[in-house]
Short mmCIF file of C-alpha atoms and ligand atoms in Angstrom, two decimals:
data_model
loop_
_atom_site.label_atom_id
_atom_site.label_comp_id
_atom_site.label_asym_id
_atom_site.label_seq_id
_atom_site.Cartn_x
_atom_site.Cartn_y
_atom_site.Cartn_z
CA UNK A 1 146.21 -46.71 -21.16
CA UNK A 2 146.11 -50.16 -19.90
CA UNK A 3 147.33 -53.32 -22.33
CA UNK A 4 146.72 -56.86 -22.15
CA UNK A 5 149.56 -58.81 -22.60
CA UNK A 6 150.20 -61.85 -21.61
CA UNK A 7 151.70 -62.68 -18.47
CA UNK A 8 154.45 -64.80 -20.14
CA UNK A 9 155.64 -61.76 -21.90
CA UNK A 10 158.96 -61.15 -20.39
CA UNK A 11 161.05 -59.37 -22.56
CA UNK A 12 158.68 -56.14 -22.81
CA UNK A 13 157.93 -53.59 -19.95
CA UNK A 14 154.83 -53.00 -21.09
CA UNK A 15 152.85 -54.71 -18.30
CA UNK A 16 154.86 -52.82 -15.99
CA UNK A 17 152.96 -50.53 -13.31
CA UNK A 18 154.51 -47.22 -14.20
CA UNK A 19 153.64 -44.39 -11.88
CA UNK A 20 152.85 -41.42 -14.66
CA UNK A 21 152.67 -38.42 -12.69
CA UNK A 22 156.66 -37.55 -13.22
CA UNK A 23 155.59 -37.35 -16.84
CA UNK A 24 152.77 -35.22 -16.52
CA UNK A 25 154.64 -32.87 -14.82
CA UNK A 26 157.46 -32.76 -17.10
CA UNK A 27 154.99 -32.71 -20.03
CA UNK A 28 153.38 -29.53 -18.46
CA UNK A 29 157.18 -28.04 -17.94
CA UNK A 30 157.38 -28.11 -21.43
CA UNK A 31 153.51 -27.28 -22.73
CA UNK A 32 153.41 -30.52 -24.38
CA UNK A 33 155.84 -28.82 -26.80
CA UNK A 34 156.58 -31.38 -29.42
CA UNK A 35 159.92 -29.62 -30.33
CA UNK A 36 160.72 -30.23 -27.06
CA UNK A 37 160.73 -34.18 -27.22
CA UNK A 38 163.90 -34.87 -26.83
CA UNK A 39 164.13 -32.60 -24.14
CA UNK A 40 161.20 -34.37 -22.39
CA UNK A 41 162.32 -37.66 -23.21
CA UNK A 42 165.70 -36.74 -21.48
CA UNK A 43 163.70 -35.91 -18.16
CA UNK A 44 161.53 -38.84 -18.43
CA UNK A 45 164.70 -40.89 -18.67
CA UNK A 46 166.44 -39.13 -15.53
CA UNK A 47 163.17 -39.53 -13.36
CA UNK A 48 162.90 -43.03 -14.22
CA UNK A 49 166.19 -44.44 -15.50
CA UNK A 50 164.65 -45.56 -18.29
CA UNK A 51 161.99 -44.72 -21.00
CA UNK A 52 158.58 -46.72 -19.65
CA UNK A 53 156.72 -48.01 -22.51
CA UNK A 54 153.43 -46.16 -21.26
CA UNK A 55 155.31 -43.06 -20.24
CA UNK A 56 156.21 -43.05 -24.50
CA UNK A 57 152.42 -43.34 -25.08
CA UNK A 58 151.73 -40.75 -23.01
CA UNK A 59 154.44 -38.38 -24.27
CA UNK A 60 153.15 -39.04 -28.10
CA UNK A 61 149.55 -38.40 -26.69
CA UNK A 62 150.20 -35.26 -25.83
CA UNK A 63 152.66 -34.18 -27.97
CA UNK A 64 150.41 -34.84 -30.90
CA UNK A 65 153.11 -36.91 -32.36
CA UNK A 66 152.66 -40.46 -33.48
CA UNK A 67 153.77 -43.52 -31.17
CA UNK A 68 156.50 -44.58 -34.27
CA UNK A 69 158.06 -40.83 -34.12
CA UNK A 70 158.42 -40.58 -30.62
CA UNK A 71 159.73 -44.45 -30.75
CA UNK A 72 162.19 -43.68 -33.39
CA UNK A 73 163.76 -41.16 -31.48
CA UNK A 74 163.74 -43.12 -28.41
CA UNK A 75 165.76 -45.96 -30.36
CA UNK A 76 167.85 -43.81 -32.36
CA UNK A 77 169.87 -42.20 -29.31
CA UNK A 78 172.19 -44.23 -27.42
CA UNK A 79 171.47 -42.26 -24.54
CA UNK A 80 167.85 -43.71 -24.03
CA UNK A 81 166.84 -46.78 -22.35
CA UNK A 82 163.95 -48.86 -23.05
CA UNK A 83 164.58 -51.28 -20.24
CA UNK A 84 165.24 -50.59 -16.62
CA UNK A 85 168.70 -50.31 -15.93
CA UNK A 86 170.89 -51.82 -13.00
CA UNK A 87 171.71 -50.01 -10.20
CA UNK A 88 175.49 -49.76 -11.70
CA UNK A 89 176.29 -48.50 -15.26
CA UNK A 90 179.40 -49.91 -16.36
CA UNK A 91 180.10 -47.95 -19.59
CA UNK A 92 183.39 -49.69 -21.36
CA UNK A 93 184.83 -47.53 -24.18
CA UNK A 94 185.14 -48.95 -27.56
CA UNK A 95 186.59 -46.14 -29.26
CA UNK A 96 189.33 -46.47 -31.82
CA UNK A 97 192.04 -45.99 -29.46
CA UNK A 98 190.58 -47.92 -26.65
CA UNK A 99 189.81 -50.82 -28.95
CA UNK A 100 193.32 -51.06 -29.90
CA UNK A 101 194.11 -50.92 -26.57
CA UNK A 102 192.30 -54.25 -25.55
CA UNK A 103 188.87 -52.77 -24.74
CA UNK A 104 187.12 -55.85 -26.60
CA UNK A 105 189.04 -58.44 -24.25
CA UNK A 106 187.84 -56.19 -21.29
CA UNK A 107 184.33 -55.80 -22.52
CA UNK A 108 184.46 -60.12 -22.77
CA UNK A 109 185.96 -60.39 -19.48
CA UNK A 110 182.96 -58.04 -17.82
CA UNK A 111 180.34 -60.31 -20.01
CA UNK A 112 181.85 -63.31 -18.46
CA UNK A 113 182.24 -62.05 -14.80
CA UNK A 114 178.53 -60.72 -14.84
CA UNK A 115 177.17 -63.37 -17.01
CA UNK A 116 175.47 -61.11 -19.44
CA UNK A 117 176.18 -59.28 -22.42
CA UNK A 118 176.78 -55.84 -23.51
CA UNK A 119 173.22 -53.88 -23.12
CA UNK A 120 171.87 -56.15 -20.72
CA UNK A 121 171.12 -56.21 -16.89
CA UNK A 122 172.41 -58.42 -14.51
CA UNK A 123 168.72 -60.72 -13.25
CA UNK A 124 169.61 -58.76 -9.71
CA UNK A 125 169.28 -55.36 -11.00
CA UNK A 126 172.56 -54.55 -10.39
CA UNK A 127 175.22 -54.08 -13.37
CA UNK A 128 174.01 -52.88 -16.63
CA UNK A 129 176.93 -53.19 -19.32
CA UNK A 130 177.40 -51.28 -22.22
CA UNK A 131 179.68 -49.98 -24.65
CA UNK A 132 180.47 -46.35 -25.89
CA UNK A 133 182.39 -44.81 -28.02
CA UNK A 134 184.96 -42.93 -26.89
CA UNK A 135 184.92 -41.28 -23.63
CA UNK A 136 187.23 -38.54 -24.38
CA UNK A 137 190.44 -39.75 -22.51
CA UNK A 138 191.78 -42.06 -25.22
CA UNK A 139 195.64 -41.79 -24.40
CA UNK A 140 194.54 -43.45 -21.06
CA UNK A 141 192.75 -46.20 -22.24
CA UNK A 142 191.33 -48.72 -22.07
CA UNK A 143 189.06 -46.39 -20.22
CA UNK A 144 185.61 -48.10 -18.09
CA UNK A 145 183.21 -45.63 -16.60
CA UNK A 146 181.45 -46.70 -13.78
CA UNK A 147 178.64 -44.58 -12.25
CA UNK A 148 180.42 -41.36 -13.39
CA UNK A 149 183.63 -42.70 -11.74
CA UNK A 150 186.71 -43.21 -14.71
CA UNK A 151 189.10 -45.81 -14.60
CA UNK A 152 191.79 -45.87 -16.71
CA UNK A 153 194.35 -48.80 -18.33
CA UNK A 154 191.58 -51.39 -17.28
CA UNK A 155 193.15 -54.82 -18.31
CA UNK A 156 190.86 -57.77 -17.89
CA UNK A 157 192.54 -59.14 -15.02
CA UNK A 158 191.29 -55.68 -13.42
CA UNK A 159 187.73 -56.33 -14.08
CA UNK A 160 186.89 -58.60 -10.88
CA UNK A 161 188.61 -56.24 -8.51
CA UNK A 162 186.89 -53.41 -10.30
CA UNK A 163 183.14 -55.14 -9.68
CA UNK A 164 184.20 -56.01 -6.48
CA UNK A 165 185.06 -52.20 -5.15
CA UNK A 166 181.67 -51.07 -7.28
CA UNK A 167 179.75 -53.68 -4.84
CA UNK A 168 181.62 -52.19 -1.92
CA UNK A 169 180.19 -48.80 -3.23
CA UNK A 170 182.43 -46.33 -5.49
CA UNK A 171 182.33 -43.65 -3.09
CA UNK A 172 183.69 -45.27 -0.38
CA UNK A 173 187.06 -46.54 -2.44
CA UNK A 174 190.20 -45.57 -0.74
CA UNK A 175 191.67 -43.27 -3.26
CA UNK A 176 194.77 -43.08 -1.38
CA UNK A 177 195.70 -46.98 -2.30
CA UNK A 178 194.03 -46.61 -5.76
CA UNK A 179 196.28 -46.74 -8.27
CA UNK A 180 193.86 -47.03 -11.24
CA UNK A 181 192.67 -43.50 -10.47
CA UNK A 182 194.24 -40.99 -12.93
CA UNK A 183 196.74 -38.87 -11.18
CA UNK A 184 197.12 -35.62 -13.20
CA UNK A 185 200.36 -33.24 -12.88
CA UNK A 186 199.22 -30.05 -13.93
CA UNK A 187 201.05 -26.58 -14.48
CA UNK A 188 200.32 -23.00 -14.53
CA UNK A 189 198.86 -22.32 -17.93
CA UNK A 190 200.82 -18.74 -17.93
CA UNK A 191 204.38 -19.49 -16.67
CA UNK A 192 204.34 -23.31 -17.06
CA UNK A 193 205.69 -23.65 -13.63
CA UNK A 194 204.76 -26.82 -11.90
CA UNK A 195 201.73 -26.66 -9.40
CA UNK A 196 202.51 -29.64 -7.74
CA UNK A 197 203.29 -29.84 -4.33
CA UNK A 198 204.89 -32.73 -2.96
CA UNK A 199 205.34 -31.28 0.55
CA UNK A 200 201.60 -31.50 1.47
CA UNK A 201 199.95 -34.56 -0.67
CA UNK A 202 196.44 -34.73 -0.49
CA UNK A 203 195.11 -38.77 -0.93
CA UNK A 204 199.00 -39.93 -0.92
CA UNK A 205 199.58 -38.09 -3.90
CA UNK A 206 201.31 -34.37 -4.50
CA UNK A 207 198.89 -31.99 -4.25
CA UNK A 208 197.67 -28.96 -6.34
CA UNK A 209 198.86 -25.81 -4.68
CA UNK A 210 197.35 -22.89 -5.50
CA UNK A 211 196.90 -19.27 -4.05
CA UNK A 212 193.41 -18.24 -3.54
CA UNK A 213 190.85 -15.23 -3.09
CA UNK A 214 187.32 -15.00 -1.91
CA UNK A 215 185.10 -12.65 -0.66
CA UNK A 216 187.79 -10.05 -0.14
CA UNK A 217 190.48 -12.55 1.98
CA UNK A 218 193.32 -14.21 0.30
CA UNK A 219 194.98 -17.63 1.23
CA UNK A 220 196.09 -21.24 0.00
CA UNK A 221 194.18 -24.23 -1.60
CA UNK A 222 195.67 -27.57 -1.90
CA UNK A 223 193.47 -29.95 -4.32
CA UNK A 224 193.83 -33.56 -4.48
CA UNK A 225 195.40 -34.20 -7.78
CA UNK A 226 193.64 -37.68 -8.39
CA UNK A 227 190.92 -37.23 -11.33
CA UNK A 228 187.60 -37.98 -9.46
CA UNK A 229 188.64 -36.65 -5.87
CA UNK A 230 187.32 -33.66 -4.52
CA UNK A 231 189.49 -33.38 -1.51
CA UNK A 232 190.14 -29.86 -0.94
CA UNK A 233 192.38 -28.26 1.70
CA UNK A 234 192.03 -24.33 1.95
CA UNK A 235 193.59 -21.92 4.30
CA UNK A 236 190.88 -20.51 4.97
CA UNK A 237 188.34 -22.25 4.50
CA UNK A 238 185.97 -21.12 1.84
CA UNK A 239 182.01 -21.98 2.68
CA UNK A 240 180.60 -24.15 0.13
CA UNK A 241 178.71 -21.75 -2.40
CA UNK A 242 181.55 -19.20 -2.67
CA UNK A 243 183.02 -18.22 -5.95
CA UNK A 244 187.02 -19.01 -5.24
CA UNK A 245 189.43 -16.80 -7.63
CA UNK A 246 192.78 -19.41 -8.09
CA UNK A 247 195.95 -17.85 -8.78
CA UNK A 248 199.29 -19.16 -9.83
CA UNK A 249 201.60 -19.32 -6.66
CA UNK A 250 204.66 -18.50 -8.79
CA UNK A 251 203.52 -16.17 -11.30
CA UNK A 252 200.44 -14.93 -9.65
CA UNK A 253 198.24 -14.77 -12.64
CA UNK A 254 194.34 -15.59 -12.27
CA UNK A 255 193.94 -18.86 -13.74
CA UNK A 256 190.15 -18.41 -14.18
CA UNK A 257 188.91 -18.86 -17.76
CA UNK A 258 185.86 -17.26 -19.40
CA UNK A 259 184.62 -20.78 -19.77
CA UNK A 260 181.62 -21.92 -17.70
CA UNK A 261 180.97 -24.93 -15.77
CA UNK A 262 178.76 -27.34 -17.17
CA UNK A 263 177.19 -27.88 -13.77
CA UNK A 264 176.24 -24.45 -12.07
CA UNK A 265 177.35 -21.76 -14.86
CA UNK A 266 180.04 -20.45 -12.64
CA UNK A 267 183.45 -19.42 -14.41
CA UNK A 268 185.97 -22.40 -13.99
CA UNK A 269 190.05 -22.29 -13.47
CA UNK A 270 192.38 -23.86 -16.26
CA UNK A 271 195.25 -25.82 -15.52
CA UNK A 272 197.55 -27.55 -18.15
CA UNK A 273 198.35 -31.03 -17.86
CA UNK A 274 201.92 -31.82 -18.22
CA UNK A 275 202.02 -33.91 -21.53
CA UNK A 276 199.21 -32.42 -23.09
CA UNK A 277 195.76 -31.40 -22.29
CA UNK A 278 193.85 -29.24 -20.08
CA UNK A 279 191.97 -29.62 -16.63
CA UNK A 280 189.34 -26.90 -15.88
CA UNK A 281 187.45 -27.17 -12.38
CA UNK A 282 184.85 -24.93 -11.06
CA UNK A 283 185.43 -22.16 -9.25
CA UNK A 284 182.38 -22.49 -6.94
CA UNK A 285 183.49 -24.28 -3.53
CA UNK A 286 181.32 -27.33 -3.29
CA UNK A 287 180.58 -27.76 -7.15
CA UNK A 288 182.16 -30.73 -8.89
CA UNK A 289 181.92 -29.38 -12.28
CA UNK A 290 185.24 -30.02 -14.17
CA UNK A 291 186.06 -30.38 -17.72
CA UNK A 292 189.33 -32.78 -18.53
CA UNK A 293 190.50 -32.48 -21.83
CA UNK A 294 193.70 -34.75 -23.03
CA UNK A 295 192.80 -34.33 -26.50
CA UNK A 296 196.41 -32.91 -27.36
CA UNK A 297 198.12 -35.88 -26.02
CA UNK A 298 199.62 -37.96 -28.96
CA UNK A 299 199.13 -41.85 -28.35
CA UNK B 1 160.21 -21.52 -65.13
CA UNK B 2 163.85 -22.58 -64.83
CA UNK B 3 166.21 -22.82 -67.61
CA UNK B 4 168.89 -25.41 -67.38
CA UNK B 5 171.17 -27.71 -69.43
CA UNK B 6 170.04 -31.26 -69.63
CA UNK B 7 172.80 -33.31 -71.08
CA UNK B 8 173.68 -30.59 -72.85
CA UNK B 9 169.94 -29.88 -73.91
CA UNK B 10 168.80 -26.60 -72.96
CA UNK B 11 165.42 -26.99 -71.25
CA UNK B 12 162.92 -24.92 -68.87
CA UNK B 13 160.70 -26.79 -66.35
CA UNK B 14 158.34 -25.22 -63.95
CA UNK B 15 159.98 -24.00 -60.35
CA UNK B 16 160.22 -26.75 -57.81
CA UNK B 17 160.39 -29.54 -59.58
CA UNK B 18 163.25 -31.64 -59.16
CA UNK B 19 165.61 -33.05 -61.43
CA UNK B 20 164.13 -36.29 -61.74
CA UNK B 21 160.77 -35.07 -62.93
CA UNK B 22 162.67 -32.50 -65.44
CA UNK B 23 164.34 -35.67 -66.42
CA UNK B 24 161.40 -37.85 -66.76
CA UNK B 25 159.51 -35.17 -68.68
CA UNK B 26 162.31 -34.88 -71.23
CA UNK B 27 162.72 -38.56 -71.43
CA UNK B 28 165.94 -39.10 -70.05
CA UNK B 29 165.61 -42.51 -68.09
CA UNK B 30 167.07 -42.26 -64.55
CA UNK B 31 166.64 -45.55 -62.62
CA UNK B 32 164.86 -45.35 -59.09
CA UNK B 33 164.21 -47.28 -56.35
CA UNK B 34 163.12 -45.41 -53.16
CA UNK B 35 161.35 -42.87 -55.15
CA UNK B 36 157.65 -43.39 -55.85
CA UNK B 37 155.18 -41.25 -57.32
CA UNK B 38 152.49 -39.84 -54.71
CA UNK B 39 155.07 -40.22 -51.78
CA UNK B 40 157.33 -37.20 -50.84
CA UNK B 41 161.12 -37.98 -52.06
CA UNK B 42 163.22 -39.53 -49.81
CA UNK B 43 166.86 -40.03 -51.16
CA UNK B 44 167.62 -43.04 -49.48
CA UNK B 45 168.68 -45.57 -51.95
CA UNK B 46 171.12 -43.08 -54.20
CA UNK B 47 170.37 -44.80 -57.33
CA UNK B 48 168.96 -41.94 -59.17
CA UNK B 49 172.38 -39.84 -58.67
CA UNK B 50 173.23 -37.74 -61.65
CA UNK B 51 175.95 -35.23 -61.88
CA UNK B 52 175.75 -31.46 -61.67
CA UNK B 53 177.85 -28.90 -62.24
CA UNK B 54 181.28 -28.67 -64.44
CA UNK B 55 185.03 -29.55 -63.91
CA UNK B 56 186.56 -30.21 -60.67
CA UNK B 57 183.28 -28.60 -58.78
CA UNK B 58 180.92 -31.37 -60.47
CA UNK B 59 179.24 -33.52 -57.96
CA UNK B 60 176.58 -36.29 -57.60
CA UNK B 61 173.42 -35.51 -56.10
CA UNK B 62 170.03 -37.73 -55.54
CA UNK B 63 167.75 -36.02 -58.50
CA UNK B 64 164.81 -37.49 -56.58
CA UNK B 65 165.47 -34.71 -53.86
CA UNK B 66 167.27 -32.25 -55.75
CA UNK B 67 165.05 -28.91 -57.17
CA UNK B 68 166.21 -27.46 -60.26
CA UNK B 69 168.11 -24.16 -60.34
CA UNK B 70 168.49 -21.38 -63.27
CA UNK B 71 171.60 -22.55 -65.11
CA UNK B 72 172.22 -25.83 -63.82
CA UNK B 73 174.22 -28.29 -65.48
CA UNK B 74 173.01 -31.99 -65.44
CA UNK B 75 174.44 -35.02 -66.93
CA UNK B 76 172.19 -38.21 -66.28
CA UNK B 77 174.43 -40.90 -67.62
CA UNK B 78 178.24 -39.42 -67.42
CA UNK B 79 180.76 -42.18 -66.56
CA UNK B 80 180.80 -41.10 -62.78
CA UNK B 81 177.19 -41.67 -62.93
CA UNK B 82 176.97 -45.07 -64.36
CA UNK B 83 179.92 -46.28 -62.21
CA UNK B 84 178.12 -45.03 -58.97
CA UNK B 85 174.85 -46.42 -60.20
CA UNK B 86 176.23 -49.60 -60.74
CA UNK B 87 178.02 -49.60 -57.63
CA UNK B 88 174.72 -48.90 -55.74
CA UNK B 89 173.30 -51.83 -57.26
CA UNK B 90 176.05 -53.98 -56.12
CA UNK B 91 175.46 -52.91 -52.96
CA UNK B 92 172.06 -53.47 -52.82
CA UNK B 93 172.59 -57.08 -54.84
CA UNK B 94 174.90 -58.01 -51.73
CA UNK B 95 172.12 -56.95 -48.97
CA UNK B 96 169.22 -58.43 -50.90
CA UNK B 97 169.40 -60.55 -54.02
CA UNK B 98 166.01 -62.06 -53.70
CA UNK B 99 164.71 -58.93 -54.82
CA UNK B 100 163.33 -59.22 -58.56
CA UNK B 101 163.54 -55.56 -58.72
CA UNK B 102 166.98 -55.40 -57.33
CA UNK B 103 168.02 -58.39 -60.36
CA UNK B 104 166.19 -56.33 -62.92
CA UNK B 105 168.24 -53.26 -62.01
CA UNK B 106 171.39 -55.31 -62.17
CA UNK B 107 170.50 -56.81 -65.42
CA UNK B 108 169.58 -53.55 -67.05
CA UNK B 109 172.63 -52.15 -65.98
CA UNK B 110 175.02 -54.58 -66.82
CA UNK B 111 176.13 -55.56 -63.14
CA UNK B 112 177.68 -58.64 -63.73
CA UNK B 113 179.27 -59.35 -60.41
CA UNK B 114 178.72 -58.86 -56.62
CA UNK B 115 182.08 -58.34 -55.10
CA UNK B 116 181.06 -58.26 -51.42
CA UNK B 117 180.27 -60.02 -48.67
CA UNK B 118 176.75 -61.94 -49.52
CA UNK B 119 173.70 -61.02 -46.97
CA UNK B 120 170.27 -62.29 -47.08
CA UNK B 121 168.44 -59.24 -45.77
CA UNK B 122 164.54 -58.91 -46.19
CA UNK B 123 164.52 -55.21 -46.33
CA UNK B 124 166.75 -52.30 -47.87
CA UNK B 125 165.36 -49.63 -45.91
CA UNK B 126 164.19 -47.39 -48.43
CA UNK B 127 161.22 -46.42 -46.21
CA UNK B 128 158.89 -46.62 -48.95
CA UNK B 129 156.47 -48.49 -46.89
CA UNK B 130 156.55 -46.04 -44.03
CA UNK B 131 155.76 -43.09 -46.45
CA UNK B 132 153.19 -45.20 -48.06
CA UNK B 133 151.50 -45.84 -44.43
CA UNK B 134 151.74 -42.32 -43.22
CA UNK B 135 151.34 -40.11 -46.38
CA UNK B 136 148.93 -42.45 -48.20
CA UNK B 137 146.83 -44.37 -45.58
CA UNK B 138 147.51 -42.01 -43.21
CA UNK B 139 148.14 -44.50 -40.37
CA UNK B 140 151.58 -44.18 -39.24
CA UNK B 141 151.82 -47.39 -38.05
CA UNK B 142 155.01 -48.68 -38.89
CA UNK B 143 158.77 -46.35 -38.90
CA UNK B 144 162.01 -46.50 -38.82
CA UNK B 145 163.86 -48.07 -35.33
CA UNK B 146 167.22 -47.77 -33.91
CA UNK B 147 170.09 -46.55 -36.02
CA UNK B 148 173.03 -47.72 -38.35
CA UNK B 149 173.55 -51.48 -38.24
CA UNK B 150 170.78 -51.84 -36.06
CA UNK B 151 168.26 -49.79 -38.26
CA UNK B 152 164.98 -51.60 -38.76
CA UNK B 153 161.31 -50.99 -39.62
CA UNK B 154 158.32 -52.13 -37.75
CA UNK B 155 156.06 -51.23 -34.98
CA UNK B 156 156.99 -49.70 -31.91
CA UNK B 157 157.83 -52.41 -29.63
CA UNK B 158 157.44 -55.00 -32.50
CA UNK B 159 153.96 -55.05 -31.02
CA UNK B 160 150.40 -55.04 -32.96
CA UNK B 161 149.72 -51.87 -33.80
CA UNK B 162 146.20 -50.03 -33.01
CA UNK B 163 146.82 -47.80 -36.16
CA UNK B 164 147.28 -50.34 -38.57
CA UNK B 165 144.27 -51.41 -40.51
CA UNK B 166 145.79 -54.13 -42.09
CA UNK B 167 145.38 -52.29 -46.00
CA UNK B 168 148.35 -53.98 -47.10
CA UNK B 169 149.83 -50.98 -48.62
CA UNK B 170 153.00 -51.46 -47.27
CA UNK B 171 154.03 -54.62 -49.00
CA UNK B 172 152.44 -53.44 -51.78
CA UNK B 173 155.03 -50.90 -52.49
CA UNK B 174 157.90 -52.75 -51.10
CA UNK B 175 160.54 -53.80 -53.73
CA UNK B 176 162.16 -55.89 -51.86
CA UNK B 177 159.02 -58.37 -50.82
CA UNK B 178 156.74 -57.79 -53.28
CA UNK B 179 158.25 -59.41 -56.15
CA UNK B 180 160.63 -62.43 -55.17
CA UNK B 181 163.27 -63.83 -57.42
CA UNK B 182 163.88 -67.71 -57.32
CA UNK B 183 167.09 -67.09 -58.86
CA UNK B 184 169.18 -70.08 -59.65
CA UNK B 185 172.46 -69.33 -58.00
CA UNK B 186 172.49 -67.86 -54.65
CA UNK B 187 175.98 -67.70 -53.50
CA UNK B 188 176.62 -65.67 -56.75
CA UNK B 189 173.60 -63.43 -56.56
CA UNK B 190 173.78 -62.13 -59.68
CA UNK B 191 170.99 -64.07 -61.75
CA UNK B 192 169.75 -62.08 -64.41
CA UNK B 193 167.67 -64.96 -65.63
CA UNK B 194 164.62 -62.97 -66.30
CA UNK B 195 166.31 -60.49 -68.47
CA UNK B 196 169.28 -62.72 -70.33
CA UNK B 197 168.47 -64.35 -73.37
CA UNK B 198 170.16 -67.26 -72.27
CA UNK B 199 169.07 -67.49 -68.61
CA UNK B 200 171.46 -69.85 -66.62
CA UNK B 201 168.46 -72.23 -66.02
CA UNK B 202 168.72 -73.09 -69.50
CA UNK B 203 171.55 -75.49 -69.03
CA UNK B 204 170.55 -76.80 -65.52
CA UNK B 205 168.31 -79.94 -65.83
CA UNK B 206 167.38 -79.79 -62.27
CA UNK B 207 165.49 -76.73 -62.73
CA UNK B 208 162.75 -78.46 -64.93
CA UNK B 209 159.67 -77.92 -62.56
CA UNK B 210 161.02 -74.62 -61.24
CA UNK B 211 158.10 -72.25 -60.18
CA UNK B 212 159.18 -69.23 -62.21
CA UNK B 213 158.04 -65.43 -62.34
CA UNK B 214 158.69 -65.51 -66.29
CA UNK B 215 155.59 -66.99 -67.58
CA UNK B 216 156.01 -67.80 -70.45
CA UNK B 217 159.82 -68.00 -69.74
CA UNK B 218 162.21 -67.63 -72.85
CA UNK B 219 164.30 -70.23 -71.00
CA UNK B 220 161.70 -72.48 -70.88
CA UNK B 221 160.75 -72.30 -74.35
CA UNK B 222 163.90 -72.75 -75.72
CA UNK B 223 164.49 -76.03 -73.77
CA UNK B 224 161.25 -76.98 -74.62
CA UNK B 225 162.22 -76.73 -78.27
CA UNK B 226 165.28 -78.91 -77.95
S1 FES C 1 188.37 -44.25 -27.44
FE1 FES C 1 188.24 -44.73 -25.27
S2 FES C 1 188.37 -42.59 -24.28
FE2 FES C 1 188.41 -42.07 -26.54
S1 FES C 2 165.30 -42.63 -56.09
FE1 FES C 2 166.46 -41.09 -55.72
S2 FES C 2 167.63 -41.90 -54.05
FE2 FES C 2 166.36 -43.60 -54.26
#
């Protein structure tokens, strides 16, 4: 559908040429079923990074619902964006805990540094700034999440430097020297013995030491204790894709639980975080699935 | 037929009717705002609250959406109901004092003050227009957008709608924009000019030639006689 809009129309995205073939595929996958509207929109957003206007129209048409209904859903959920987003998405937590710990000032500093306000994207399409309501790590607030990486105790003074890190590429960040990355001290959930091994540091921090078995062989594994780092040293090396059983080296009890990895569906191994909370990691080698739950911590 | 007790009176109405319909049938007035005959009940304004149940288990429900049940005990004007209703009106006044409908409600229910921060919204999000557009005009041109504080009514992307036939039905049913009130004390929000016997404009010379909904207006007549 081609719409006539004046070329001066800058704020809306209707004049943008979008290739709708992906939407077509997504709709076909869900049989044009209107009950699947949320899933459809989610996938469209995943594909395009936002919900293009033409895509919304197409979804409305094919699912037999009206444009107002689809638009209502798309604007109701914070997860959906109607405007294209920048390459990096910065989410500053404005949940209660982070708020009292000074998140509003962090937001202001981001706004100042980037020259945009919350919900906007920089003109060079590099950054999108948004606020969220609790990232689930309130004890470590203010929390900022950039492209899936968590940063704890962010202060306005750290903002500039954080942005430069993001510009340089977050995946290249030197975890060894980065104090802002959360360091977890973990214990065995059964015997409460510390799993930390300071003799064999990984990423410059004490590693988490467990014994492992996979495919009938057993050995040792040392994991990085930095949240967000996936460095692992295992002896012998488990090939990517194998499921590894983790054990406590002190009591030899299995750390594997019955909960499933949100990413791949494998079982998760659970460790207690000293100070309260639990962290679960996926037992499949190579999968980065993990759950960090610090909710038990008293602030 | 469903038998229940309405303000102490044993009554029976057809199955499936709402408390509001029953009360109206038996002549107990319940103020409404978002409810409109011919449109589906929506329960947005909470003005039609009534108390059901007894003792500590009594609770307030919106009568326009609550279907009657066998043996239900309903009070349409208990102390709690009146209090809740007044609060709702006060809140409505706080957001949209220009609406004559709301001003009239305030007068009728003895709301004499407005204790919240005064805003001047054009919309109370009762959703009447949306339901009108969808259910009576079969157009679906407007709908709710966003949520919470950012909730608004309009067309998708605020663009001229292809579905809208400009029937004006939405404006016709709107309690906020259909009837405008030119109340005299904008800071205080509660005017009651039309309903009071001594409206505020009586004492005000500056309102000599004011355009007024009340035509003839009691206040103006009094003034003329003086
Ligand atoms: S309040 Fe910020 S993570 Fe919960
Ligand atoms: S009339 Fe019942 S909630 Fe508005």
